[in-house]
Amino acid sequence: IIGAGIVVLTGLAAHDHAGPAVVLSYSAGAVAAMLTAFCYAEYAAEYPVVGGAFNYVSLTFGEFAAWVAACDLILEYTLSAAAVAKGFTAYFASLINVPLEKLRLQHSFFTFDFLALIIVVILSLVLMRSTRESSTFNVLVVAIHMLLIVFVICA
């Protein structure tokens, strides 16, 4: 997801709100990611089963904690997909040289992003299809992404 958040939104947040404190944010995020990796390594050594956070939390803390972790994961995936889709709308608006306000409906402080909704629905349908189709789609998108990165570096 290069460009949808880590490049664009970080620069905007640093410029408008945080300034040099963004370095501290990244440091705190790095420490949290490191501690999470240590937790997963410990769980994987203790319970050598295939699975993610749900399986590890289920085996360690029980079903209720696993249910809470699953709800948290669904919320995390939903919010990250929405943020990336909204970032794509901004990129698409700059690509076709149209003001971003023409692609979004604004009412008071609510914003409806129809293009982001379409993207999320289409990608959700691809993921619901099956693992094989979503894996093929993922390989195709990553290949295009890598070609674009190489093109930008070489150009």
Coordinates of C-alpha atoms in Angstrom, one line a residue:
I1 CA 0.0 0.0 0.0
I2 CA 2.9 2.3 -0.8
G3 CA 1.6 5.8 -1.2
A4 CA -1.9 5.5 0.2
G5 CA -0.8 6.2 3.7
I6 CA 2.8 5.9 4.7
V7 CA 4.0 8.5 2.2
V8 CA 1.2 10.9 1.6
L9 CA -0.6 11.1 4.9
T10 CA 2.6 11.0 7.0
G11 CA 3.8 14.1 5.2
L12 CA 0.5 15.9 5.7
A13 CA 0.3 15.0 9.4
A14 CA 3.9 16.2 9.9
H15 CA 3.3 19.4 8.1
D16 CA 0.0 20.3 9.5
H17 CA -0.1 18.9 13.0
A18 CA 3.0 17.1 14.5
G19 CA 6.1 18.5 13.0
P20 CA 9.2 16.7 14.1
A21 CA 7.2 14.6 16.6
V22 CA 6.4 12.3 13.8
V23 CA 9.7 10.6 14.5
L24 CA 8.5 9.8 18.0
S25 CA 5.3 8.4 16.5
Y26 CA 7.3 6.1 14.3
S27 CA 9.5 5.1 17.2
A28 CA 6.5 4.2 19.3
G29 CA 5.0 2.2 16.4
A30 CA 8.3 0.4 15.9
V31 CA 8.4 -0.6 19.6
A32 CA 4.8 -1.8 19.5
A33 CA 5.5 -3.8 16.3
M34 CA 8.6 -5.4 17.9
L35 CA 6.7 -6.4 21.0
T36 CA 3.9 -7.8 18.9
A37 CA 6.5 -9.9 17.0
F38 CA 7.9 -11.2 20.3
C39 CA 4.4 -12.2 21.5
Y40 CA 3.7 -14.1 18.2
A41 CA 7.1 -15.8 18.5
E42 CA 6.4 -16.9 22.0
Y43 CA 2.9 -18.2 21.0
A44 CA 4.3 -20.0 18.0
A45 CA 6.9 -21.7 20.1
E46 CA 4.4 -22.7 22.8
Y47 CA 1.5 -23.7 20.5
P48 CA 2.9 -24.9 17.1
V49 CA -0.4 -24.7 15.2
V50 CA -1.2 -22.9 12.0
G51 CA -3.2 -19.7 12.4
G52 CA -3.1 -16.1 13.3
A53 CA -4.1 -14.0 16.2
F54 CA -7.5 -15.7 16.7
N55 CA -6.0 -19.2 17.1
Y56 CA -3.2 -18.0 19.4
V57 CA -5.5 -15.9 21.6
S58 CA -8.1 -18.8 21.7
L59 CA -5.5 -21.3 22.9
T60 CA -4.0 -18.9 25.4
F61 CA -6.8 -16.9 26.9
G62 CA -10.0 -18.7 25.8
E63 CA -12.9 -18.2 23.5
F64 CA -14.2 -14.9 24.7
A65 CA -10.8 -13.2 24.3
A66 CA -10.5 -14.8 20.9
W67 CA -13.9 -13.4 19.9
V68 CA -12.8 -9.9 21.1
A69 CA -9.5 -10.3 19.1
A70 CA -11.5 -11.4 16.0
C71 CA -13.8 -8.3 16.3
D72 CA -10.7 -6.1 16.6
L73 CA -9.2 -7.7 13.5
I74 CA -12.4 -7.1 11.5
L75 CA -12.5 -3.5 12.6
E76 CA -8.8 -3.1 11.8
Y77 CA -9.2 -4.5 8.3
T78 CA -12.3 -2.4 7.7
L79 CA -10.7 0.9 8.7
S80 CA -7.5 0.2 6.8
A81 CA -9.3 -0.8 3.6
A82 CA -11.5 2.4 3.9
A83 CA -8.4 4.6 4.3
V84 CA -6.6 3.0 1.3
A85 CA -9.8 3.3 -0.8
K86 CA -10.2 7.0 0.2
G87 CA -6.5 7.6 -0.7
F88 CA -7.1 5.9 -4.1
T89 CA -9.9 8.4 -4.8
A90 CA -7.5 11.3 -4.2
Y91 CA -4.9 9.7 -6.5
F92 CA -7.5 9.1 -9.2
A93 CA -8.7 12.7 -8.9
S94 CA -5.2 14.0 -9.5
L95 CA -4.7 11.5 -12.3
I96 CA -7.7 12.7 -14.3
N97 CA -7.1 16.3 -13.2
V98 CA -10.4 16.8 -11.5
P99 CA -10.9 18.5 -8.1
L100 CA -11.4 16.0 -5.4
E101 CA -14.6 17.6 -4.2
K102 CA -16.3 16.6 -7.5
L103 CA -15.7 12.9 -6.7
R104 CA -17.0 13.1 -3.1
L105 CA -20.3 14.2 -1.7
Q106 CA -20.0 16.5 1.3
H107 CA -22.8 17.3 3.8
S108 CA -21.8 19.2 6.9
F109 CA -18.9 17.0 8.3
F110 CA -20.0 13.8 6.6
T111 CA -18.2 12.8 3.4
F112 CA -19.5 10.1 1.0
D113 CA -16.9 8.7 -1.3
F114 CA -18.7 6.7 -4.0
L115 CA -15.5 5.6 -5.8
A116 CA -14.0 4.3 -2.5
L117 CA -17.2 2.4 -1.9
I118 CA -17.0 0.7 -5.3
I119 CA -13.4 -0.2 -4.8
V120 CA -14.1 -1.8 -1.4
V121 CA -17.1 -3.7 -2.7
I122 CA -15.2 -5.1 -5.7
L123 CA -12.2 -6.2 -3.7
S124 CA -14.5 -7.7 -1.1
L125 CA -16.2 -9.7 -3.8
V126 CA -12.8 -10.9 -5.2
L127 CA -11.8 -12.0 -1.7
M128 CA -15.1 -13.8 -1.1
R129 CA -14.7 -15.7 -4.4
S130 CA -12.0 -18.1 -3.3
T131 CA -8.4 -18.2 -2.1
R132 CA -7.2 -19.1 -5.6
E133 CA -8.8 -16.2 -7.4
S134 CA -7.8 -13.7 -4.6
S135 CA -4.2 -15.0 -4.7
T136 CA -4.1 -14.6 -8.5
F137 CA -5.5 -11.1 -8.2
N138 CA -3.0 -10.3 -5.4
V139 CA 0.0 -11.6 -7.5
L140 CA -1.2 -9.5 -10.5
V141 CA -1.6 -6.3 -8.5
V142 CA 1.7 -6.7 -6.8
A143 CA 3.4 -7.3 -10.1
I144 CA 1.9 -4.1 -11.5
H145 CA 2.8 -2.3 -8.4
M146 CA 6.4 -3.4 -8.6
L147 CA 6.6 -2.5 -12.3
L148 CA 5.3 1.0 -11.5
I149 CA 7.9 1.4 -8.7
V150 CA 10.7 0.3 -11.0
F151 CA 9.4 2.6 -13.7
V152 CA 9.3 5.6 -11.3
I153 CA 12.8 4.8 -10.0
C154 CA 14.3 4.4 -13.5
A155 CA 12.4 7.4 -15.0

